[in-house]
GROMACS .gro file of N, CA and C in nm:
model
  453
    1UNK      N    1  -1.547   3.404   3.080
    1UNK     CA    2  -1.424   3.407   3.156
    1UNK      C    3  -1.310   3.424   3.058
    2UNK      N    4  -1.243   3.506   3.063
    2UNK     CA    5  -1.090   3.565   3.016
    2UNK      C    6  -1.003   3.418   2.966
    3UNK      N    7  -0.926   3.384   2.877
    3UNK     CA    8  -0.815   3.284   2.879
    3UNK      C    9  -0.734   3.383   2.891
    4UNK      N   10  -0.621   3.335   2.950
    4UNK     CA   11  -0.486   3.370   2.909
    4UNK      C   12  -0.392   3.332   2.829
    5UNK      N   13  -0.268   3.384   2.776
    5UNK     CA   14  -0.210   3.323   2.668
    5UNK      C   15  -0.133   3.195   2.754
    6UNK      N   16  -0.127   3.160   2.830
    6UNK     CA   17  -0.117   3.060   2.877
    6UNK      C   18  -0.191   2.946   2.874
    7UNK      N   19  -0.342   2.976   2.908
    7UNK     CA   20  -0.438   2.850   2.840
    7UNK      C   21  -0.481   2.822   2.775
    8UNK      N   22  -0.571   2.741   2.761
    8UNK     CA   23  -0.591   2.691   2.603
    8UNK      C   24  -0.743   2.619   2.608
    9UNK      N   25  -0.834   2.611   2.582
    9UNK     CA   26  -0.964   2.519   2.606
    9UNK      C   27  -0.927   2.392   2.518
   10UNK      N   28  -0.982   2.272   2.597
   10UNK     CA   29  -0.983   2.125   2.504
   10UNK      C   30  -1.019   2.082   2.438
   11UNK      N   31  -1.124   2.150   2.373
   11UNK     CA   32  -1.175   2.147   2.251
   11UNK      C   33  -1.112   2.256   2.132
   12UNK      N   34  -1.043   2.316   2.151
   12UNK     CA   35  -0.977   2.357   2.075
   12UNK      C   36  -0.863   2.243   1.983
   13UNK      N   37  -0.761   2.192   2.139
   13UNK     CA   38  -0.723   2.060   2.137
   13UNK      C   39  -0.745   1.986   2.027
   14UNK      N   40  -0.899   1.948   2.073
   14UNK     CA   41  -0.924   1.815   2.027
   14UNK      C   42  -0.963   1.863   1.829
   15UNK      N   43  -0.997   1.977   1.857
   15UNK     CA   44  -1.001   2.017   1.662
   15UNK      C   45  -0.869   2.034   1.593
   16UNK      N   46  -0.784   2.071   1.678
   16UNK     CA   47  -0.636   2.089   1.606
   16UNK      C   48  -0.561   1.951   1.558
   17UNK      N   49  -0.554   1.850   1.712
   17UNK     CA   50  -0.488   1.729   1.740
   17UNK      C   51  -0.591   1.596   1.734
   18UNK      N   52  -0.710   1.619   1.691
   18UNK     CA   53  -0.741   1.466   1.650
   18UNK      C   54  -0.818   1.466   1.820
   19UNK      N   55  -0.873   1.388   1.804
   19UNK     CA   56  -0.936   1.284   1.973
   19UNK      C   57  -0.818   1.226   2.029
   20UNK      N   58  -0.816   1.214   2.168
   20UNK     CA   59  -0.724   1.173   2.199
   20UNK      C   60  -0.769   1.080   2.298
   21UNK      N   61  -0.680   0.975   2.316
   21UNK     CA   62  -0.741   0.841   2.429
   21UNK      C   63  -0.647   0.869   2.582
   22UNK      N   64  -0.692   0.757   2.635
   22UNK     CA   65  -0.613   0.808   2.749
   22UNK      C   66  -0.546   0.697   2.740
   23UNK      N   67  -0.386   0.658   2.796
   23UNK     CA   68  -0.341   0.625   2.845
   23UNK      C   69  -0.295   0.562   3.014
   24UNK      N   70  -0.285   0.431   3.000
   24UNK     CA   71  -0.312   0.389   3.119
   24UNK      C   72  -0.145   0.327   3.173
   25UNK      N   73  -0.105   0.394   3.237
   25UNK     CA   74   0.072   0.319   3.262
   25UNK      C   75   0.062   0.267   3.356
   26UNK      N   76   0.093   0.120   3.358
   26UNK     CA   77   0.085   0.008   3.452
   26UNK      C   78   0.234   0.030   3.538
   27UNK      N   79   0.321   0.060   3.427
   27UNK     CA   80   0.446   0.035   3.497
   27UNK      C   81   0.529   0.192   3.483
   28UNK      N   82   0.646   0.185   3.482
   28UNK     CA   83   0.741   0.319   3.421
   28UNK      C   84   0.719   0.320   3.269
   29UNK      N   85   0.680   0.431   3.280
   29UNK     CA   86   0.654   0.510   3.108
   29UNK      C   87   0.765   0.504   3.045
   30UNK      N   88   0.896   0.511   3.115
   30UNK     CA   89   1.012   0.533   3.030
   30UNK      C   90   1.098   0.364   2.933
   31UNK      N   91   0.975   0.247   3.014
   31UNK     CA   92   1.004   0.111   2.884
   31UNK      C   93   0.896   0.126   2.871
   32UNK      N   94   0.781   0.218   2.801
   32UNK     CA   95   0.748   0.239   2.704
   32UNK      C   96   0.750   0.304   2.531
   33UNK      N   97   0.812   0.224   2.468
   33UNK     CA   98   0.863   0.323   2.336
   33UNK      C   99   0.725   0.363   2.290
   34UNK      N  100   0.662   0.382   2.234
   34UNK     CA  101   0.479   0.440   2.229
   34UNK      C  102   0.456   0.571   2.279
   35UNK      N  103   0.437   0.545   2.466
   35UNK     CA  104   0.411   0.641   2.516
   35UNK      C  105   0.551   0.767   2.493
   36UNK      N  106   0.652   0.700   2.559
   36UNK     CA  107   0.809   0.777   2.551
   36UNK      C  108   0.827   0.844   2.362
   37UNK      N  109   0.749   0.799   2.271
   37UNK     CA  110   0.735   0.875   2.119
   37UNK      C  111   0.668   0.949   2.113
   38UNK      N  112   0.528   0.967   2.181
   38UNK     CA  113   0.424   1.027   2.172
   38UNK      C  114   0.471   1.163   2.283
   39UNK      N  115   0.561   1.142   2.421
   39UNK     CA  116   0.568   1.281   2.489
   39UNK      C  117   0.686   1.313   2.393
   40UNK      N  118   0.780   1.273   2.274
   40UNK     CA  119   0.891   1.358   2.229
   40UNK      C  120   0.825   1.413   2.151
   41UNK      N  121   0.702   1.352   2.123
   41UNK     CA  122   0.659   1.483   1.974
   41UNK      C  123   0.525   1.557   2.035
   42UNK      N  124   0.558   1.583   2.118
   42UNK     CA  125   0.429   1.729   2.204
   42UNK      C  126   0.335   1.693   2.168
   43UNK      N  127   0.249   1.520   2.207
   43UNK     CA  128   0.102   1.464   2.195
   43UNK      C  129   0.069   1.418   2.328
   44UNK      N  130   0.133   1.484   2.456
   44UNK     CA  131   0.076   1.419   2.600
   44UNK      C  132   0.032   1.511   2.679
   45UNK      N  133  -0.110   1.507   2.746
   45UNK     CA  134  -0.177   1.589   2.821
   45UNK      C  135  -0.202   1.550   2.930
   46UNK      N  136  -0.059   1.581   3.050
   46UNK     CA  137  -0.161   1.550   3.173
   46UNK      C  138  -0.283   1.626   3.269
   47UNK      N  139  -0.385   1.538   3.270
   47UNK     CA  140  -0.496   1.593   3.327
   47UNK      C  141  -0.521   1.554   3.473
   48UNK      N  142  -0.539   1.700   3.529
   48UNK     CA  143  -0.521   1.670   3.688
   48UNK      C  144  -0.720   1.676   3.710
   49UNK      N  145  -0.706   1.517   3.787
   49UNK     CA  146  -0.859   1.499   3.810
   49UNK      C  147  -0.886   1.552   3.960
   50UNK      N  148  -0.991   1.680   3.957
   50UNK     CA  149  -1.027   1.679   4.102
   50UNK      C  150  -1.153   1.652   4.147
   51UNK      N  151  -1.133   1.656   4.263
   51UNK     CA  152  -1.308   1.608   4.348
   51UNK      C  153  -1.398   1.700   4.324
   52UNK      N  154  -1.352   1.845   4.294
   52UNK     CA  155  -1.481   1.960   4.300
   52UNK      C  156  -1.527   1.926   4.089
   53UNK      N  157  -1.456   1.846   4.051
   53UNK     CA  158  -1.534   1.827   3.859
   53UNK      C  159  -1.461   1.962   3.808
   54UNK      N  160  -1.400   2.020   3.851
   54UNK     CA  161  -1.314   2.157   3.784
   54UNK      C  162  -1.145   2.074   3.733
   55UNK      N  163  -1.183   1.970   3.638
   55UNK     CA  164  -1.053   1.931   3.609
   55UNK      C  165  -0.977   2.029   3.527
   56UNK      N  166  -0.813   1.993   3.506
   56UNK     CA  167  -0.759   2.104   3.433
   56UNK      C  168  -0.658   2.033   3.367
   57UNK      N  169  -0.527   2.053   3.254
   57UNK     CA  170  -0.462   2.021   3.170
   57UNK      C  171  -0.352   2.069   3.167
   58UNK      N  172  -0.245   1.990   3.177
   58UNK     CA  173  -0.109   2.057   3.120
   58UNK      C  174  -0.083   1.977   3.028
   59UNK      N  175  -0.028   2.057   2.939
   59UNK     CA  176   0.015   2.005   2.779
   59UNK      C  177   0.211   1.919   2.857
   60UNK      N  178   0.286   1.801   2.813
   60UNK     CA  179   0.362   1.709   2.869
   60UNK      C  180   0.314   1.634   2.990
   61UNK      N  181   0.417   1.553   2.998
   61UNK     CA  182   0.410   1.466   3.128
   61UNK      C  183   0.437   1.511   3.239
   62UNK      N  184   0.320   1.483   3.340
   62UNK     CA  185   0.377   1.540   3.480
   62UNK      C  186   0.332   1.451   3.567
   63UNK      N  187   0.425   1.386   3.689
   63UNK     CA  188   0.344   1.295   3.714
   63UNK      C  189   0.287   1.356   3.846
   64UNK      N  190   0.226   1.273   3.948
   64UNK     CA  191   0.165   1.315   4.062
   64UNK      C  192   0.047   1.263   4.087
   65UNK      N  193  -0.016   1.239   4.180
   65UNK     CA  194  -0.128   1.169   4.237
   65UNK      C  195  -0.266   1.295   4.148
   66UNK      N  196  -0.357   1.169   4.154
   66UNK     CA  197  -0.467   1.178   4.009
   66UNK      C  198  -0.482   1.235   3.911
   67UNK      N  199  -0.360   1.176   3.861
   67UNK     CA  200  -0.377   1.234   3.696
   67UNK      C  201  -0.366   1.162   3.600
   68UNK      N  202  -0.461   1.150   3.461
   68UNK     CA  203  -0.428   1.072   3.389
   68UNK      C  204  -0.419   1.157   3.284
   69UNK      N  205  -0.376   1.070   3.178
   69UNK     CA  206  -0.265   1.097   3.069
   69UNK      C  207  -0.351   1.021   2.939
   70UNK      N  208  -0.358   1.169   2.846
   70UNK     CA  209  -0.443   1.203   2.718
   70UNK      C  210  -0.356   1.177   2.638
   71UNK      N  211  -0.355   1.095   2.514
   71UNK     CA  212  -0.241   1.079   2.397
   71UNK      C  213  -0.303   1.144   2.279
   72UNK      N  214  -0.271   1.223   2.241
   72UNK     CA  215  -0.355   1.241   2.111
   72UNK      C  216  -0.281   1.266   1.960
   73UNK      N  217  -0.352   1.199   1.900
   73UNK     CA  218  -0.296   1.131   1.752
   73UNK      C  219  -0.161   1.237   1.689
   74UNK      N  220  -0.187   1.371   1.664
   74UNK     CA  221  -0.097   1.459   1.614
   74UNK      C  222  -0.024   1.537   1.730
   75UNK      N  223   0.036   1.638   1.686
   75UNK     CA  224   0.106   1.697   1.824
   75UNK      C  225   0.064   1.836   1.858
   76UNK      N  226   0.042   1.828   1.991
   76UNK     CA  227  -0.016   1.960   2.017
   76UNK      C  228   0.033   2.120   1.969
   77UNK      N  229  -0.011   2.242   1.944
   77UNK     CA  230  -0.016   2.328   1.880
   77UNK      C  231   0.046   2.436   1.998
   78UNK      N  232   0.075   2.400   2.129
   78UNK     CA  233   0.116   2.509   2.199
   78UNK      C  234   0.263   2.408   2.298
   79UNK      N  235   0.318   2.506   2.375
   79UNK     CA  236   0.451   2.438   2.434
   79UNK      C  237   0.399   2.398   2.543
   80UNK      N  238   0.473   2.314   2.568
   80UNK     CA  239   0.477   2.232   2.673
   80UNK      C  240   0.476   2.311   2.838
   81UNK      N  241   0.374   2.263   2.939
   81UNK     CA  242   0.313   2.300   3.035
   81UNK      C  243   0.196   2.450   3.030
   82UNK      N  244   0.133   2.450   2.915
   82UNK     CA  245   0.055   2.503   2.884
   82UNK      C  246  -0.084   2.450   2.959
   83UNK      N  247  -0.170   2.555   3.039
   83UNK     CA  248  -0.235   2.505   3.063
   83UNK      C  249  -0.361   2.525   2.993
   84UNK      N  250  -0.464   2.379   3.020
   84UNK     CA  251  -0.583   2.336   2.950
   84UNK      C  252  -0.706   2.335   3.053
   85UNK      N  253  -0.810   2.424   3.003
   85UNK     CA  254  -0.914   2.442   3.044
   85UNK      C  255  -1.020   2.320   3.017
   86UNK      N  256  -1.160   2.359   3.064
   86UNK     CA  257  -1.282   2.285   3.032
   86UNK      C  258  -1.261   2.130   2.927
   87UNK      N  259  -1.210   2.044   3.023
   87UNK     CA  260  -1.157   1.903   3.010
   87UNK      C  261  -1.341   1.862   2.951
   88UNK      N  262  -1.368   1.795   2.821
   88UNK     CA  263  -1.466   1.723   2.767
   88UNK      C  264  -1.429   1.539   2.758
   89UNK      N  265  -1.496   1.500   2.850
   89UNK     CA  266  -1.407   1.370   2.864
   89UNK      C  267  -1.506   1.290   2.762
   90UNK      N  268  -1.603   1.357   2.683
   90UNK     CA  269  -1.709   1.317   2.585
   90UNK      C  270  -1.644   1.295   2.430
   91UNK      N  271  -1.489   1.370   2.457
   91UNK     CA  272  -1.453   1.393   2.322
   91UNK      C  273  -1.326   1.268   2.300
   92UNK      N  274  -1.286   1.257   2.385
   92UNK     CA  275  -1.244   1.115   2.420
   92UNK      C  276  -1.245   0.986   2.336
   93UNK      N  277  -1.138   0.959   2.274
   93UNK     CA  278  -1.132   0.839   2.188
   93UNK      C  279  -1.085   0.718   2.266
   94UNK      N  280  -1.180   0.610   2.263
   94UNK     CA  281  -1.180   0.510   2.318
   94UNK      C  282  -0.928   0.406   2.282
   95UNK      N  283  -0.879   0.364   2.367
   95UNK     CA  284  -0.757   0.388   2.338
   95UNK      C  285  -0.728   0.275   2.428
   96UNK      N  286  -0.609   0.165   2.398
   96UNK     CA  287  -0.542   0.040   2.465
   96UNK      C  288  -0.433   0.109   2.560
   97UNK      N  289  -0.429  -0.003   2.669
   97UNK     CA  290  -0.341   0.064   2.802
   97UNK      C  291  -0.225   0.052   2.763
   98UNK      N  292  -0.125   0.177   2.821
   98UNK     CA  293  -0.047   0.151   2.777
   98UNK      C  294   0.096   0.121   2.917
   99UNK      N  295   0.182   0.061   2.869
   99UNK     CA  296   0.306   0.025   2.941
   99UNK      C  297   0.263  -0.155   2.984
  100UNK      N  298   0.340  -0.134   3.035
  100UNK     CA  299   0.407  -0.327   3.064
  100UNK      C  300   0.329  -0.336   3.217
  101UNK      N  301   0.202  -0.459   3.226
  101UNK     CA  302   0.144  -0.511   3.325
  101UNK      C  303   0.239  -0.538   3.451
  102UNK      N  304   0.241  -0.497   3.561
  102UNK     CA  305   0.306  -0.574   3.693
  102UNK      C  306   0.246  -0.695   3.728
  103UNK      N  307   0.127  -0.757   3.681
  103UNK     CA  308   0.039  -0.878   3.726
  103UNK      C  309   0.080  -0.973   3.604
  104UNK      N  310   0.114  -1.062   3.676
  104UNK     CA  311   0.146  -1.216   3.599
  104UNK      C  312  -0.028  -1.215   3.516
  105UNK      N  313  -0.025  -1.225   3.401
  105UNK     CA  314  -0.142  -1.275   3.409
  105UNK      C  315  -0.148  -1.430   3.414
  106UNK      N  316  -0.290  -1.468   3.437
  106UNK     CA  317  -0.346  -1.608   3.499
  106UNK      C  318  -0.343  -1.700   3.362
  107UNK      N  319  -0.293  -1.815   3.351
  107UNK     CA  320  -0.296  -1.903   3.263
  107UNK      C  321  -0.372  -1.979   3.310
  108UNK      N  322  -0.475  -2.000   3.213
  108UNK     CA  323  -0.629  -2.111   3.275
  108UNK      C  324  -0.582  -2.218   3.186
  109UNK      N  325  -0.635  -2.378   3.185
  109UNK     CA  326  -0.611  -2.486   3.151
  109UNK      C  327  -0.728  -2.470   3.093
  110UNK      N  328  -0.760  -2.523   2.932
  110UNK     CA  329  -0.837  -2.532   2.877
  110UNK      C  330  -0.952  -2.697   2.914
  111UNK      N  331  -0.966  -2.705   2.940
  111UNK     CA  332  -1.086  -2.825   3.006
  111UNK      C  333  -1.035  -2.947   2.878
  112UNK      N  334  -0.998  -3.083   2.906
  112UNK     CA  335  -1.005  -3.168   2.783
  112UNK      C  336  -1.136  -3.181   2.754
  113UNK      N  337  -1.175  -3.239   2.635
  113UNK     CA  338  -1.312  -3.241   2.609
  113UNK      C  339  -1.340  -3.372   2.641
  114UNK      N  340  -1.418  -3.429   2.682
  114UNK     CA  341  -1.503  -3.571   2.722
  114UNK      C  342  -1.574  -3.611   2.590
  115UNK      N  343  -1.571  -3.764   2.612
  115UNK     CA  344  -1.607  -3.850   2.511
  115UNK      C  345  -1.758  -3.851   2.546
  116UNK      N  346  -1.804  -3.815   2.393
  116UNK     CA  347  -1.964  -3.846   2.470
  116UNK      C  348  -2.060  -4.005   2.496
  117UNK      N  349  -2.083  -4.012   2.581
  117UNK     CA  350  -2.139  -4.101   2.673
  117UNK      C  351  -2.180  -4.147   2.594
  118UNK      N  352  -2.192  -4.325   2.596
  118UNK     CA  353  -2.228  -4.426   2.515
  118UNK      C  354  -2.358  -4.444   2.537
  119UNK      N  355  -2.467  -4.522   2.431
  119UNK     CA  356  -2.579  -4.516   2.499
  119UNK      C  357  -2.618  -4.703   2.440
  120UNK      N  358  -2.692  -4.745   2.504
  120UNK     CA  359  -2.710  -4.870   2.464
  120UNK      C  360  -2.854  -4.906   2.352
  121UNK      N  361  -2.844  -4.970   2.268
  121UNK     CA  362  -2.917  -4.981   2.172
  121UNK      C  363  -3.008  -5.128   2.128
  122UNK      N  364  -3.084  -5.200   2.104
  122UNK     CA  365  -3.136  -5.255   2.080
  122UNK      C  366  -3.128  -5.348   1.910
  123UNK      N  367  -3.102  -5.444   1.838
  123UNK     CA  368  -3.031  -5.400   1.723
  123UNK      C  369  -3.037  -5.543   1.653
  124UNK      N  370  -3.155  -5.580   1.532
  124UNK     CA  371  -3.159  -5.716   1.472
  124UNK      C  372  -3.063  -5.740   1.380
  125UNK      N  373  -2.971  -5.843   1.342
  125UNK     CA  374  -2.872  -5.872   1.290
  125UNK      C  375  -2.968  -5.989   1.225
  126UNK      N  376  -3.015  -5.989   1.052
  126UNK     CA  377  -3.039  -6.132   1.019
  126UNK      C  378  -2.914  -6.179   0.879
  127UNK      N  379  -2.936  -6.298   0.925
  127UNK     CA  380  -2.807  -6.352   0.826
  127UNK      C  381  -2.864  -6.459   0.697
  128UNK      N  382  -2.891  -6.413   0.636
  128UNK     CA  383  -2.924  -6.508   0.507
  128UNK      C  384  -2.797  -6.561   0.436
  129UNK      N  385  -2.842  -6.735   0.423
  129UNK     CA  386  -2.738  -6.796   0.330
  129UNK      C  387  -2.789  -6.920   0.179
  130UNK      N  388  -2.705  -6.925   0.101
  130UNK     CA  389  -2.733  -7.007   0.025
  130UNK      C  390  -2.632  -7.114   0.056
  131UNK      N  391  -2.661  -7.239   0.052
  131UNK     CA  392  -2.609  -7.364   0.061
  131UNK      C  393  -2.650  -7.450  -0.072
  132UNK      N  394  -2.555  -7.479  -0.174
  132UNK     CA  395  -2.615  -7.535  -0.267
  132UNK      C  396  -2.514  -7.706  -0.286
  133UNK      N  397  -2.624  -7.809  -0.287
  133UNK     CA  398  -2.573  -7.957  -0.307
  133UNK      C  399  -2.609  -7.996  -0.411
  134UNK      N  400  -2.499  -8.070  -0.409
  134UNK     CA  401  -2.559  -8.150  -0.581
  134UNK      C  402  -2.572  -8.311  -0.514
  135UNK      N  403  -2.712  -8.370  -0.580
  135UNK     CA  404  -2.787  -8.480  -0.543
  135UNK      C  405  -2.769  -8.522  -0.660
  136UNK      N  406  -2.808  -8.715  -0.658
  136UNK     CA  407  -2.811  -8.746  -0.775
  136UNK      C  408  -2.943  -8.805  -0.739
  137UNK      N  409  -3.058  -8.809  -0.787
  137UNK     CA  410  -3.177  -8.868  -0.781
  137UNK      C  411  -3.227  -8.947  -0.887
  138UNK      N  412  -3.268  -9.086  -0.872
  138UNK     CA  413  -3.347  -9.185  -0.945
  138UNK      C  414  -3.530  -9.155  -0.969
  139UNK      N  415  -3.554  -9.100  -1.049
  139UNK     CA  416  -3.683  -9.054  -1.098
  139UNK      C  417  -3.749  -9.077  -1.223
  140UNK      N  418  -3.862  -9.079  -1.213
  140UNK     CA  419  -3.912  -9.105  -1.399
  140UNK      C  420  -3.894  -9.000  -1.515
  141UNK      N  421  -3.918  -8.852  -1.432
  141UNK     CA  422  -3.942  -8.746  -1.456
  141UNK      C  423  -3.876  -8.610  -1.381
  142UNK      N  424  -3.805  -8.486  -1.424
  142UNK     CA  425  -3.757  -8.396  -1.377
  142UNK      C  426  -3.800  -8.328  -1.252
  143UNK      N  427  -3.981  -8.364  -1.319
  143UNK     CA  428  -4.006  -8.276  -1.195
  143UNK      C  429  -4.040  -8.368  -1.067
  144UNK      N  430  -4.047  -8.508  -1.080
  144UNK     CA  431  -4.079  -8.594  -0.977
  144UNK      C  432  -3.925  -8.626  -0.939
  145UNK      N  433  -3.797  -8.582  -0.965
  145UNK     CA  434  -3.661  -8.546  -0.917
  145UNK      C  435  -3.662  -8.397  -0.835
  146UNK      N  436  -3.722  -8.318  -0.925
  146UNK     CA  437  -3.752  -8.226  -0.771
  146UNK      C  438  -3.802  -8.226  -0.684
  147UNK      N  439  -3.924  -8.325  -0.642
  147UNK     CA  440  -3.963  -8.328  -0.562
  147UNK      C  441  -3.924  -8.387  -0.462
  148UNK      N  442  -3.882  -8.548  -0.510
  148UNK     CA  443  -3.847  -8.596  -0.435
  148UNK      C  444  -3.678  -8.548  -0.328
  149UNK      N  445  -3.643  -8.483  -0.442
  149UNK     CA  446  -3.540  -8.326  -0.360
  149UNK      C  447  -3.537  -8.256  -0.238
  150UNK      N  448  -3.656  -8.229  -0.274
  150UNK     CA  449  -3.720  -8.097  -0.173
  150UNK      C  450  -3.751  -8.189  -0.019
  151UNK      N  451  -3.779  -8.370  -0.053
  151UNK     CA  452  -3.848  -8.387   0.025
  151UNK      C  453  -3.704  -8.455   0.184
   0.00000   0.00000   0.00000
């Protein structure tokens, strides 16, 4: 099939300008400084998705129902509303959403942590002591003073 100097295939694209990710705009593109840098320097491709798989490409931003939006690293090689043939969504660099969320996100409470459960134990305590007296004992002999000591 013929191009015209009007189109361009996406793999051409993607060898000139790097892989490009897609972009996801939650909100208005225009409080995005990122995206709003990337369409001043001719790196935005909108791609119009259709039901018959014959998707197609215009080189800038255009908006309109199903189309998403290719950023790619350097800046494209032809002017703006150029159109782009045989869309490879294989060539596709994986890429963070871009613009400002409309959804609060959810703040979860981190769980306190619990004391771990006591357990009951079984447990001999012995207590040894010395007690020392001084005796005076009447004996013949030292060791018949100890004994009579002991007794």
């Amino acid at each position: 099939m013929p191009i015209s100097q009007n189109s361009l295939r996406f793999s051409a694209l993607v060898h000139t300008s790097g892989r490009p990710h897609v972009a996801t705009l939650w909100g208005d593109p225009k409080e995005d400084r990122s995206f709003m840098r990337a369409l001043q320097e001719n790196r935005i491709l909108s791609v119009q998705q259709n039901a018959s798989g014959s998707d197609f490409g215009t080189i800038g931003f255009h908006e309109g129902k199903n189309l998403s939006y290719f950023v790619f690293p350097k800046a494209l090689p032809q002017a703006r509303n150029t159109h782009v043939i045989g869309i490879k969504y294989d060539l596709l660099d994986e890429g963070e959403p871009v613009g400002k969320g409309t959804a609060t996100p959810v703040k979860r409470k981190e769980p306190k942590p619990r004391p771990p459960a006591l357990k009951v134990f079984a447990v001999t305590v012995r207590s040894v002591a010395t007690i020392e007296t001084a005796l005076e004992i009447k004996a013949l002999n030292p060791d018949a003073a100890k004994e009579s000591a002991l007794k």
